[in-house]
């Protein structure tokens, strides 16, 4: 050590030692007595130096001598024993004795280090208690952090206050702008929860204004009986500590004492608990915010009409919204953790279309979430859109096919006339012109059918209901079609004069009859009888057209009324032609008049049956609208107050071929080449 700083002498070390140090020479005389020995035993240095050691009780002198002799041999020794003070009081001590060598190498004396054993025990007990409290603090904090519900966390904090600090009660006060609210208590009446008071003038306000972290309030410094905490009998001290969340005061912990006193250990634990409480509260707030976001996201997803699924990086379902359940029929608990029940797009942003087992079509789109490596899959029902696309393609193909034949024929005959007019006979010229007229007439009817189909799609079919003689319209239709085919016998089974008058549109009814008779002839290529009958049923008249033709395929009973539908043998356009609009238009016309149309399969052939409402007074009063009729806007007004119930489709009288199995035409056909003219009040287009 440098001379500038000086030497640290042995005398200075002994003088400043906290332990009592006593030195004995080889003659057992006291040669060293430091200040700590004076404080411990009461004798001053001048009183003991050079004399016999006064602290050894008479009954322990033999023990003292034995220890010195053993240590003289060179082995230090520590014993627990008793010594006396100057005031004759006894004290339990621990004495460590060592031998001091002389300058010539022999024995020079002894050094005794004396410690009071009661102080040591207290230190050990204090250390053990502190270790216990630290372990308990760890357990309390683990319990607090085990729950992420903010309310539960605050309750656990309040319980931790009483467990750690020994307080008789505790609580947590929340800071809400300029007010404080008691939100959690432990060992206090539950009705105190929700108590609120202005921040200014409260203990919490005083604590914040002081800039300190802990405040002690007792009866000696201020009155406590006016506070809400006064419900605790015997309350004498309140300790409160600020709990900060993200660096800002969030609330305060309160410890209430009514019996025991609060010490520095309790306050230290109190501060530690408040610091950790802020962290736990922050975690709970973050968790609740995350939960709110998840609930919001789930609500948004569930309110979407699209199916939404969230997939993990491995393509397994993590979330499955309500629409996804409705679209696929798979509940969330069935698909979560598994791959979706449909294929996924091969790359980001490119939708694919997929047909489900129940026949519905989905459009599936997938997008990646880069931060989480998840995928969001959006899928929607495009069955109607797909049907429209299919109808559009069918319409273009069908219309192109139907237009090509008459146009090609017209062009061919016209070209022949231009090039060979002078070389053709008058009969050949007339035949070519007739063919052009026939083909152009067919082309005109085709365009008319397309126009009617367009009006039906838009709901613009124009009907003008009124009373008219249905029997006369049926007779005219049968008479007209009877002359169109030599292989068919068209029969009206019901005498026209027995057919009751109806309240409908005669022109629309004529179109329906023309279409049904045309279909019966077209799809009966081998001929046969076509039977027309009309019978009253409830408030309606049911008109049936039975044929002995090809019939329908099973399951087509309703499909034949779809636009452009072609199915089975009757859907062979190369053989029968047609746009597939005829029966679609027939159903629209029937329903716009307050009736309906259905198809029934027969043992041989098909029965088409449509209904029209009776004119009031002509038969049984209608007793309600038919359940199967879906009225278009304005139909109620068109019906002009006519009400009636839809009759059941029973077998017509005199039809021996009727069979109870419903049957549907494979392909609703276009309007016939020729329309019968119905008489009455109806308009003609």
XYZ file of C-alpha atoms in Angstrom:
685
model
C 0.000 0.000 0.000
C 1.354 3.450 -0.844
C 2.634 5.758 1.881
C 0.261 8.468 0.716
C -2.735 6.370 1.858
C -1.069 5.141 5.074
C -1.093 1.742 6.773
C -4.138 -0.054 8.161
C -2.985 -0.986 11.664
C -4.075 -4.040 13.648
C -5.247 -1.747 16.436
C -7.595 0.061 14.034
C -9.032 -3.223 12.775
C -9.664 -4.518 16.304
C -11.164 -1.234 17.388
C -13.667 -1.195 14.528
C -14.631 -4.888 14.725
C -18.289 -5.626 15.521
C -17.285 -8.818 17.347
C -15.884 -8.902 20.890
C -12.140 -9.824 20.722
C -10.213 -10.774 23.865
C -6.451 -11.558 24.047
C -4.746 -13.621 26.803
C -0.993 -13.956 27.252
C 0.737 -17.181 28.187
C 0.109 -16.383 31.874
C -3.675 -16.133 31.254
C -3.626 -12.369 31.785
C -5.831 -10.108 29.656
C -3.677 -8.307 27.117
C -6.368 -7.281 24.578
C -9.910 -5.983 25.148
C -11.521 -4.238 22.170
C -14.480 -1.779 22.265
C -16.932 -4.494 21.186
C -15.919 -6.496 24.291
C -16.598 -3.423 26.405
C -20.072 -3.088 24.878
C -20.859 -6.762 25.290
C -19.668 -7.333 28.865
C -19.620 -3.847 30.426
C -15.985 -3.786 31.714
C -13.772 -1.084 30.327
C -10.345 -1.895 28.874
C -8.418 -0.258 31.762
C -10.309 -2.429 34.258
C -9.378 -5.790 32.765
C -5.922 -5.367 31.161
C -3.198 -7.280 33.057
C -5.657 -9.160 35.209
C -7.542 -12.453 35.119
C -10.396 -12.765 32.589
C -13.496 -11.665 34.572
C -16.224 -13.025 32.312
C -15.836 -16.735 33.189
C -18.357 -17.954 35.776
C -16.855 -19.958 38.654
C -18.659 -23.137 37.657
C -17.230 -22.933 34.092
C -13.567 -22.170 34.955
C -12.615 -25.830 34.447
C -14.254 -25.808 31.008
C -12.410 -22.573 30.206
C -9.047 -24.053 31.228
C -9.632 -27.249 29.262
C -10.420 -25.313 26.095
C -7.266 -23.216 26.438
C -5.099 -26.298 26.930
C -6.588 -28.012 23.898
C -6.144 -24.938 21.723
C -2.554 -24.521 23.006
C -1.772 -27.759 21.226
C -2.516 -25.971 17.954
C -6.163 -26.813 17.167
C -8.693 -23.894 17.145
C -11.935 -24.670 18.941
C -15.444 -23.142 18.973
C -17.886 -23.788 21.814
C -21.308 -22.579 22.895
C -21.233 -21.577 26.562
C -22.315 -18.935 29.081
C -20.445 -15.874 30.330
C -21.263 -13.056 32.742
C -21.440 -9.316 32.387
C -20.254 -6.711 34.820
C -23.806 -6.407 36.147
C -23.624 -10.144 36.984
C -26.172 -11.040 34.295
C -25.471 -14.181 32.272
C -25.312 -14.258 28.483
C -25.198 -17.203 26.106
C -22.277 -16.867 23.702
C -20.325 -18.679 21.038
C -16.541 -18.461 21.588
C -13.955 -19.266 18.921
C -10.512 -19.702 20.513
C -7.172 -19.713 18.617
C -3.515 -20.011 19.711
C -1.078 -17.112 19.142
C 2.548 -18.093 18.496
C 5.456 -16.288 20.270
C 8.374 -14.583 18.498
C 10.667 -17.560 19.249
C 8.167 -19.998 17.767
C 6.709 -21.131 21.063
C 3.274 -20.426 22.537
C 2.563 -16.726 23.084
C -1.111 -16.709 24.209
C -4.735 -16.988 23.021
C -7.292 -14.946 21.051
C -11.005 -15.305 21.873
C -13.765 -14.122 19.446
C -17.055 -13.896 21.330
C -20.532 -13.768 19.670
C -23.885 -13.523 21.506
C -25.905 -16.556 20.434
C -29.277 -14.778 20.837
C -28.301 -12.250 18.126
C -27.220 -15.080 15.856
C -30.481 -16.918 16.367
C -32.390 -13.762 15.631
C -30.373 -13.235 12.452
C -30.972 -16.809 11.383
C -34.668 -16.532 12.173
C -34.881 -13.262 10.254
C -33.139 -14.799 7.266
C -35.430 -17.807 7.358
C -38.482 -15.571 7.625
C -37.310 -13.483 4.707
C -36.738 -16.610 2.647
C -40.226 -17.807 3.582
C -41.753 -14.490 2.591
C -39.879 -14.489 -0.711
C -41.178 -17.992 -1.449
C -44.665 -16.925 -0.472
C -44.373 -13.830 -2.673
C -43.358 -16.072 -5.545
C -46.362 -18.324 -4.926
C -48.737 -15.360 -4.695
C -47.402 -13.863 -7.920
C -47.704 -17.221 -9.678
C -51.292 -17.430 -8.502
C -52.017 -13.903 -9.716
C -50.498 -14.565 -13.125
C -52.334 -17.875 -13.482
C -55.515 -16.020 -14.452
C -55.867 -13.610 -17.360
C -59.317 -12.309 -16.476
C -58.852 -8.752 -15.206
C -61.509 -9.083 -12.500
C -59.994 -12.337 -11.221
C -56.485 -10.854 -11.281
C -57.617 -7.898 -9.142
C -59.291 -10.244 -6.650
C -56.129 -12.346 -6.406
C -54.083 -9.199 -5.798
C -56.398 -8.176 -2.938
C -56.089 -11.627 -1.374
C -52.298 -11.480 -1.805
C -52.145 -8.262 0.219
C -53.528 -9.912 3.341
C -51.502 -13.091 2.870
C -48.139 -11.363 2.427
C -48.332 -8.345 4.710
C -50.413 -9.798 7.514
C -52.976 -7.042 7.042
C -56.443 -7.666 8.436
C -58.011 -6.559 5.115
C -57.030 -5.297 1.679
C -58.371 -3.933 -1.561
C -57.653 -2.432 -4.949
C -58.789 1.033 -6.019
C -58.995 1.878 -9.714
C -58.075 5.326 -11.040
C -60.714 6.621 -13.468
C -59.697 10.112 -14.621
C -60.638 12.369 -11.676
C -62.312 9.662 -9.576
C -61.280 6.488 -7.788
C -63.415 3.362 -7.528
C -63.062 0.390 -5.203
C -63.120 -2.597 -7.554
C -61.810 -5.439 -5.384
C -61.673 -6.261 -1.651
C -60.387 -8.988 0.644
C -61.939 -9.610 4.079
C -64.195 -6.598 3.680
C -67.970 -6.398 3.052
C -68.717 -7.132 -0.625
C -71.157 -4.233 -0.831
C -68.182 -1.856 -0.692
C -67.294 -2.834 -4.235
C -68.221 -0.112 -6.658
C -67.761 2.637 -4.061
C -66.475 5.763 -5.834
C -65.113 9.072 -4.618
C -63.306 12.077 -6.158
C -59.548 11.639 -6.537
C -58.936 15.022 -4.973
C -59.054 14.726 -1.208
C -58.616 10.937 -1.222
C -55.604 9.067 0.157
C -54.822 7.986 -3.398
C -54.792 11.606 -4.514
C -52.490 12.485 -1.610
C -50.157 9.640 -2.554
C -49.985 10.772 -6.196
C -49.364 14.351 -5.138
C -46.477 13.328 -2.843
C -44.501 11.698 -5.630
C -43.819 8.688 -3.385
C -44.727 5.086 -4.058
C -46.031 4.229 -0.561
C -48.158 6.179 1.912
C -48.893 5.322 5.568
C -51.983 6.852 7.130
C -52.984 6.345 10.786
C -55.087 7.890 13.492
C -52.130 9.924 14.697
C -51.792 11.836 11.399
C -55.375 12.005 10.142
C -58.833 10.725 10.925
C -59.677 7.373 9.285
C -63.253 7.033 10.462
C -64.670 9.106 7.604
C -63.303 6.726 4.974
C -65.112 3.786 3.412
C -62.492 1.528 5.008
C -63.828 2.476 8.470
C -66.135 -0.587 8.210
C -63.122 -2.574 9.487
C -63.446 -2.524 13.323
C -60.384 -1.161 15.100
C -58.765 0.267 11.955
C -55.670 2.219 12.959
C -53.341 2.169 9.932
C -53.757 2.191 6.140
C -50.841 1.498 3.819
C -51.338 2.200 0.115
C -49.018 1.775 -2.840
C -49.365 2.897 -6.465
C -49.657 0.202 -9.131
C -48.359 1.389 -12.503
C -49.330 -0.188 -15.822
C -47.142 0.700 -18.803
C -45.526 3.477 -16.759
C -48.767 5.243 -15.779
C -50.750 5.038 -12.512
C -53.540 2.516 -12.922
C -54.690 2.056 -9.339
C -53.540 1.542 -5.779
C -53.235 -1.388 -3.371
C -54.618 -0.803 0.135
C -53.525 -2.777 3.238
C -55.626 -2.214 6.372
C -54.367 -2.908 9.891
C -56.656 -3.136 12.919
C -54.628 -5.295 15.363
C -50.983 -5.720 14.400
C -48.515 -3.000 13.487
C -46.954 -2.597 10.051
C -43.156 -2.834 9.791
C -40.523 -2.235 7.154
C -40.655 -5.883 5.977
C -44.372 -5.634 5.328
C -43.918 -2.370 3.451
C -41.125 -3.870 1.359
C -43.341 -6.807 0.404
C -46.188 -4.392 -0.244
C -44.095 -2.458 -2.772
C -42.922 -5.652 -4.469
C -46.502 -6.877 -4.763
C -47.643 -3.546 -6.231
C -44.878 -3.656 -8.845
C -45.722 -7.200 -9.903
C -49.433 -6.419 -9.792
C -48.909 -3.772 -12.465
C -47.347 -6.381 -14.733
C -50.178 -8.863 -14.103
C -52.808 -6.198 -14.754
C -51.074 -5.185 -17.978
C -51.051 -8.820 -19.123
C -54.724 -9.221 -18.249
C -55.611 -6.036 -20.134
C -53.676 -7.211 -23.183
C -55.386 -10.603 -23.013
C -58.863 -9.073 -22.696
C -58.140 -6.736 -25.599
C -57.033 -9.722 -27.634
C -60.213 -11.543 -26.639
C -62.320 -8.529 -27.652
C -60.563 -8.424 -30.995
C -61.164 -12.134 -31.478
C -64.833 -11.774 -30.553
C -65.121 -8.832 -32.959
C -63.378 -10.761 -35.708
C -65.577 -13.789 -35.057
C -68.712 -11.607 -35.121
C -67.619 -10.103 -38.426
C -66.837 -13.550 -39.809
C -70.139 -15.009 -38.590
C -72.109 -12.123 -40.093
C -70.560 -12.742 -43.492
C -72.658 -14.571 -46.049
C -69.426 -16.121 -47.337
C -67.886 -19.146 -45.713
C -64.602 -18.168 -44.044
C -61.959 -20.588 -42.785
C -58.544 -19.874 -41.261
C -55.932 -22.559 -41.920
C -52.598 -23.079 -40.195
C -49.335 -23.409 -42.099
C -50.084 -27.107 -42.628
C -53.473 -26.389 -44.213
C -55.567 -27.544 -41.242
C -58.648 -25.644 -40.145
C -58.275 -23.379 -37.106
C -61.449 -21.306 -37.506
C -64.710 -22.127 -39.280
C -67.463 -19.504 -39.368
C -71.247 -19.931 -39.297
C -71.686 -19.583 -43.060
C -69.039 -22.261 -43.590
C -71.202 -24.620 -41.541
C -74.310 -23.702 -43.539
C -72.588 -24.022 -46.921
C -70.830 -27.336 -46.330
C -72.965 -28.978 -43.652
C -69.866 -29.675 -41.535
C -69.913 -28.269 -37.950
C -66.845 -26.452 -36.667
C -65.853 -29.119 -34.135
C -65.776 -31.697 -36.942
C -63.456 -29.846 -39.328
C -61.165 -28.019 -36.874
C -57.741 -29.638 -36.899
C -58.425 -31.260 -40.276
C -58.091 -30.258 -43.905
C -61.131 -28.499 -45.451
C -63.739 -30.739 -47.128
C -62.999 -29.229 -50.538
C -59.939 -28.585 -52.722
C -57.889 -25.421 -52.315
C -56.606 -23.095 -55.050
C -53.168 -23.969 -56.350
C -51.875 -20.436 -55.841
C -52.673 -17.212 -54.034
C -55.464 -15.064 -55.444
C -56.773 -17.478 -58.091
C -60.288 -18.754 -57.358
C -61.462 -22.222 -58.260
C -64.965 -23.685 -58.575
C -65.979 -26.900 -56.864
C -69.188 -28.923 -56.891
C -70.330 -30.342 -53.552
C -71.940 -33.735 -53.187
C -75.371 -32.136 -52.792
C -75.017 -30.444 -56.184
C -74.210 -26.937 -55.004
C -71.266 -25.055 -56.450
C -68.653 -23.141 -54.457
C -66.177 -20.511 -55.589
C -63.059 -20.798 -53.394
C -60.454 -18.074 -52.945
C -57.405 -18.231 -50.668
C -55.075 -15.516 -49.315
C -51.965 -15.789 -47.132
C -51.301 -14.001 -43.827
C -47.491 -13.505 -43.917
C -46.832 -12.712 -40.202
C -48.529 -15.886 -38.936
C -48.047 -18.125 -41.998
C -51.782 -18.803 -41.924
C -54.243 -18.890 -44.810
C -57.682 -17.310 -45.046
C -60.062 -19.232 -47.294
C -63.202 -17.485 -48.540
C -65.862 -19.536 -50.314
C -69.352 -18.675 -51.490
C -72.351 -20.402 -53.011
C -72.380 -19.728 -56.757
C -74.995 -22.351 -57.633
C -77.360 -19.748 -59.084
C -74.529 -18.021 -60.928
C -73.264 -21.355 -62.255
C -76.782 -22.226 -63.392
C -77.028 -18.896 -65.209
C -73.689 -19.524 -66.874
C -74.820 -22.990 -67.925
C -78.133 -21.571 -69.162
C -76.310 -18.892 -71.130
C -74.055 -21.471 -72.760
C -77.044 -23.706 -73.463
C -79.014 -20.779 -74.853
C -76.201 -19.749 -77.198
C -75.667 -23.313 -78.396
C -79.388 -24.031 -78.772
C -80.252 -20.741 -80.422
C -77.338 -21.062 -82.817
C -78.468 -24.542 -83.758
C -82.137 -23.544 -84.150
C -81.369 -20.428 -86.199
C -78.823 -22.103 -88.454
C -81.287 -24.571 -90.033
C -83.952 -22.109 -91.353
C -81.375 -19.478 -92.284
C -79.322 -22.048 -94.228
C -82.450 -23.261 -96.042
C -83.629 -19.715 -96.851
C -80.187 -18.785 -98.119
C -79.962 -21.931 -100.212
C -83.388 -21.535 -101.886
C -82.847 -17.801 -102.446
C -79.437 -18.458 -104.026
C -80.970 -21.110 -106.263
C -83.678 -18.722 -107.419
C -81.150 -15.998 -108.203
C -78.785 -18.250 -110.131
C -81.221 -20.581 -111.875
C -84.422 -18.550 -112.182
C -84.427 -18.571 -115.971
C -83.798 -22.319 -116.153
C -86.394 -23.290 -113.508
C -89.961 -24.212 -114.298
C -92.768 -22.207 -112.758
C -93.595 -25.164 -110.497
C -89.986 -25.327 -109.218
C -89.908 -21.594 -108.694
C -93.148 -21.741 -106.696
C -91.859 -24.663 -104.617
C -88.681 -22.751 -103.772
C -90.690 -19.671 -102.785
C -92.971 -21.826 -100.629
C -89.934 -23.288 -98.878
C -88.572 -19.808 -98.248
C -91.960 -18.766 -96.797
C -92.119 -21.879 -94.593
C -88.582 -21.403 -93.325
C -89.021 -17.673 -92.719
C -92.292 -18.413 -90.879
C -90.438 -20.888 -88.677
C -87.726 -18.299 -88.129
C -90.330 -15.673 -87.164
C -91.936 -18.068 -84.667
C -88.520 -18.876 -83.247
C -87.839 -15.182 -82.636
C -91.305 -14.844 -81.074
C -90.537 -17.716 -78.734
C -87.279 -16.066 -77.714
C -89.163 -12.830 -77.060
C -91.744 -14.630 -74.931
C -88.972 -16.396 -73.027
C -87.290 -13.072 -72.355
C -90.562 -11.595 -71.078
C -91.080 -14.611 -68.837
C -87.609 -14.246 -67.321
C -88.223 -10.560 -66.588
C -91.693 -11.248 -65.202
C -93.290 -9.146 -67.915
C -95.746 -11.692 -69.298
C -98.867 -9.676 -70.075
C -102.190 -11.358 -69.216
C -105.632 -9.768 -69.261
C -108.013 -11.970 -67.237
C -111.712 -11.973 -67.875
C -114.611 -14.370 -68.212
C -114.505 -16.546 -71.338
C -115.741 -19.860 -72.691
C -112.926 -22.345 -72.022
C -114.803 -25.140 -73.860
C -114.731 -23.170 -77.094
C -110.954 -22.506 -76.812
C -110.316 -26.218 -76.203
C -112.474 -27.232 -79.198
C -110.664 -24.806 -81.515
C -107.230 -26.027 -80.359
C -108.161 -29.689 -80.837
C -109.657 -28.970 -84.273
C -106.532 -27.109 -85.381
C -104.029 -29.768 -84.279
C -106.166 -32.656 -85.506
C -105.312 -31.636 -89.072
C -101.566 -31.335 -88.471
C -100.743 -35.030 -88.246
C -102.204 -38.062 -89.969
C -100.644 -40.435 -87.400
C -102.275 -38.838 -84.385
C -105.865 -38.765 -83.233
C -106.563 -35.610 -81.196
C -109.702 -36.062 -79.081
C -111.646 -33.697 -76.785
C -113.105 -35.994 -74.107
C -115.108 -33.301 -72.336
C -118.107 -31.849 -74.213
C -117.373 -28.127 -74.700
C -120.818 -27.123 -73.439
C -120.115 -28.901 -70.108
C -116.826 -27.071 -69.511
C -117.486 -24.204 -67.062
C -116.440 -20.637 -67.796
C -113.153 -19.467 -66.302
C -111.655 -16.168 -65.245
C -108.425 -16.023 -67.239
C -106.821 -14.695 -70.432
C -108.087 -16.527 -73.568
C -104.971 -15.652 -75.592
C -102.602 -16.901 -72.884
C -104.764 -20.034 -72.488
C -104.594 -20.601 -76.268
C -100.783 -20.365 -76.137
C -100.701 -22.943 -73.315
C -102.915 -25.350 -75.267
C -100.903 -24.887 -78.482
C -97.658 -25.663 -76.641
C -98.971 -28.732 -74.855
C -100.580 -30.181 -78.018
C -97.458 -29.441 -80.043
C -95.321 -31.269 -77.456
C -97.710 -34.232 -77.447
C -97.467 -34.601 -81.241
C -93.700 -33.968 -81.367
C -92.841 -36.485 -78.656
C -95.213 -39.150 -79.984
C -93.303 -39.991 -83.187
C -95.142 -43.303 -83.598
C -98.550 -41.638 -83.442
C -101.358 -42.523 -81.033
C -104.244 -40.800 -79.321
C -103.910 -37.382 -77.745
C -106.745 -36.857 -75.296
C -107.842 -33.443 -73.964
C -110.201 -33.218 -70.978
C -111.401 -30.551 -68.532
C -112.991 -31.164 -65.120
C -113.904 -28.785 -62.259
C -111.873 -29.280 -59.117
C -112.614 -27.011 -56.191
C -112.459 -23.437 -57.399
C -110.563 -24.355 -60.545
C -110.838 -26.159 -63.846
C -108.140 -28.761 -64.484
C -107.285 -29.235 -68.176
C -105.304 -32.380 -69.018
C -103.494 -33.298 -72.243
C -102.551 -37.004 -72.354
C -100.365 -38.608 -75.010
C -98.998 -42.077 -75.747
C -95.495 -40.925 -76.576
C -91.965 -41.385 -75.293
C -92.687 -40.262 -71.745
C -90.155 -38.787 -69.313
C -87.157 -39.938 -67.363
C -87.523 -40.442 -63.586
C -86.665 -37.308 -61.603
C -87.448 -34.885 -64.429
C -90.923 -33.937 -63.145
C -89.876 -30.431 -62.160
C -86.797 -29.997 -64.316
C -88.863 -29.815 -67.500
C -90.097 -26.387 -66.405
C -86.550 -24.982 -66.194
C -85.250 -22.797 -68.963
C -83.333 -24.626 -71.723
C -83.729 -27.986 -69.996
C -83.192 -30.961 -72.318
C -82.954 -34.450 -70.934
C -83.309 -38.108 -71.860
C -84.681 -39.199 -75.229
C -86.843 -36.097 -75.524
C -83.733 -33.937 -75.215
C -82.288 -35.160 -78.523
C -82.265 -31.836 -80.422
C -81.037 -33.490 -83.578
C -84.285 -35.437 -83.654
C -86.809 -33.104 -82.014
C -85.224 -29.638 -82.022
C -86.507 -26.953 -79.672
C -85.084 -24.288 -77.379
C -86.268 -25.765 -74.087
C -88.378 -22.660 -73.357
C -91.889 -23.935 -74.086
C -92.877 -25.410 -70.732
C -91.054 -22.641 -68.892
C -93.338 -20.129 -70.665
C -96.397 -22.340 -70.092
C -95.835 -22.371 -66.325
C -95.321 -18.599 -66.221
C -98.562 -18.048 -68.191
C -100.536 -20.459 -66.014
C -99.325 -18.928 -62.761
C -99.832 -15.368 -63.984
C -103.500 -16.309 -64.482
C -103.815 -17.675 -60.949
C -103.372 -21.336 -61.859
C -100.495 -23.739 -62.247
C -99.194 -26.570 -64.426
C -97.770 -29.979 -63.611
C -96.668 -33.142 -65.337
C -97.716 -36.716 -64.492
C -96.068 -39.886 -65.781
C -98.431 -42.436 -67.344
C -97.891 -46.108 -68.043
C -97.512 -45.065 -71.655
C -96.847 -41.436 -72.394
C -97.267 -38.260 -70.385
C -100.059 -36.149 -68.944
C -99.662 -32.356 -68.833
C -102.254 -30.738 -66.565
C -102.832 -27.010 -66.057
C -105.445 -25.251 -63.945
C -107.390 -22.012 -64.330
C -109.645 -20.310 -61.767
C -113.398 -20.661 -62.247
C -115.421 -17.554 -62.954
C -117.286 -16.671 -59.719
C -120.683 -18.292 -59.887
C -119.710 -20.749 -62.601
C -118.953 -23.511 -60.102
C -117.643 -23.988 -56.587
C -116.298 -20.815 -55.054
C -112.516 -20.702 -54.823
C -111.517 -21.209 -51.190
C -108.013 -19.771 -51.240
C -105.009 -19.335 -53.488
C -103.214 -22.495 -54.526
C -100.332 -23.258 -52.186
C -98.009 -24.306 -54.986
C -98.478 -21.077 -56.941
C -95.794 -18.473 -56.367
C -97.367 -15.213 -57.457
C -95.250 -12.701 -59.296
C -95.543 -8.967 -58.495
C -98.836 -7.651 -59.804
C -100.531 -11.025 -60.154
C -102.962 -10.276 -57.335
C -104.122 -7.182 -59.191
C -104.342 -9.076 -62.479
C -106.533 -11.694 -60.910
C -109.048 -8.893 -60.189
C -110.211 -10.248 -56.906
C -110.611 -13.879 -57.960
C -109.663 -16.290 -55.162
C -109.442 -19.999 -55.279
C -107.607 -23.042 -54.073
C -105.286 -25.158 -56.187
C -107.040 -28.453 -56.980
C -105.182 -31.700 -56.688
C -103.999 -33.246 -59.941
C -106.239 -36.320 -60.181
C -106.795 -38.717 -63.091
C -108.988 -37.343 -65.816
C -112.190 -39.166 -66.591
C -111.950 -41.536 -69.491
C -108.156 -41.892 -69.372
C -107.499 -45.599 -68.961
C -103.746 -45.107 -69.121
C -103.410 -42.913 -66.067
C -100.751 -44.076 -63.647
C -100.070 -42.559 -60.237
C -96.319 -42.059 -60.769
C -95.503 -38.382 -61.552
C -93.478 -37.899 -64.680
C -91.675 -34.919 -66.147
C -90.965 -34.047 -69.757
C -87.297 -34.203 -70.675
C -87.347 -30.973 -72.648
C -89.896 -28.172 -72.440
C -90.519 -27.312 -76.058
C -91.098 -24.050 -77.857
C -94.483 -22.728 -78.926
C -96.193 -24.630 -81.794
C -95.973 -23.680 -85.390
C -99.617 -22.584 -85.386
C -101.789 -21.088 -82.653
C -105.521 -21.582 -82.327
C -107.549 -18.420 -81.863
C -109.698 -18.363 -78.801
C -112.900 -16.335 -78.779
C -114.090 -14.117 -75.985
C -112.930 -10.885 -74.514
C -109.207 -11.610 -74.725
C -106.768 -9.511 -76.683
C -104.693 -10.780 -79.599
C -101.015 -9.934 -79.922
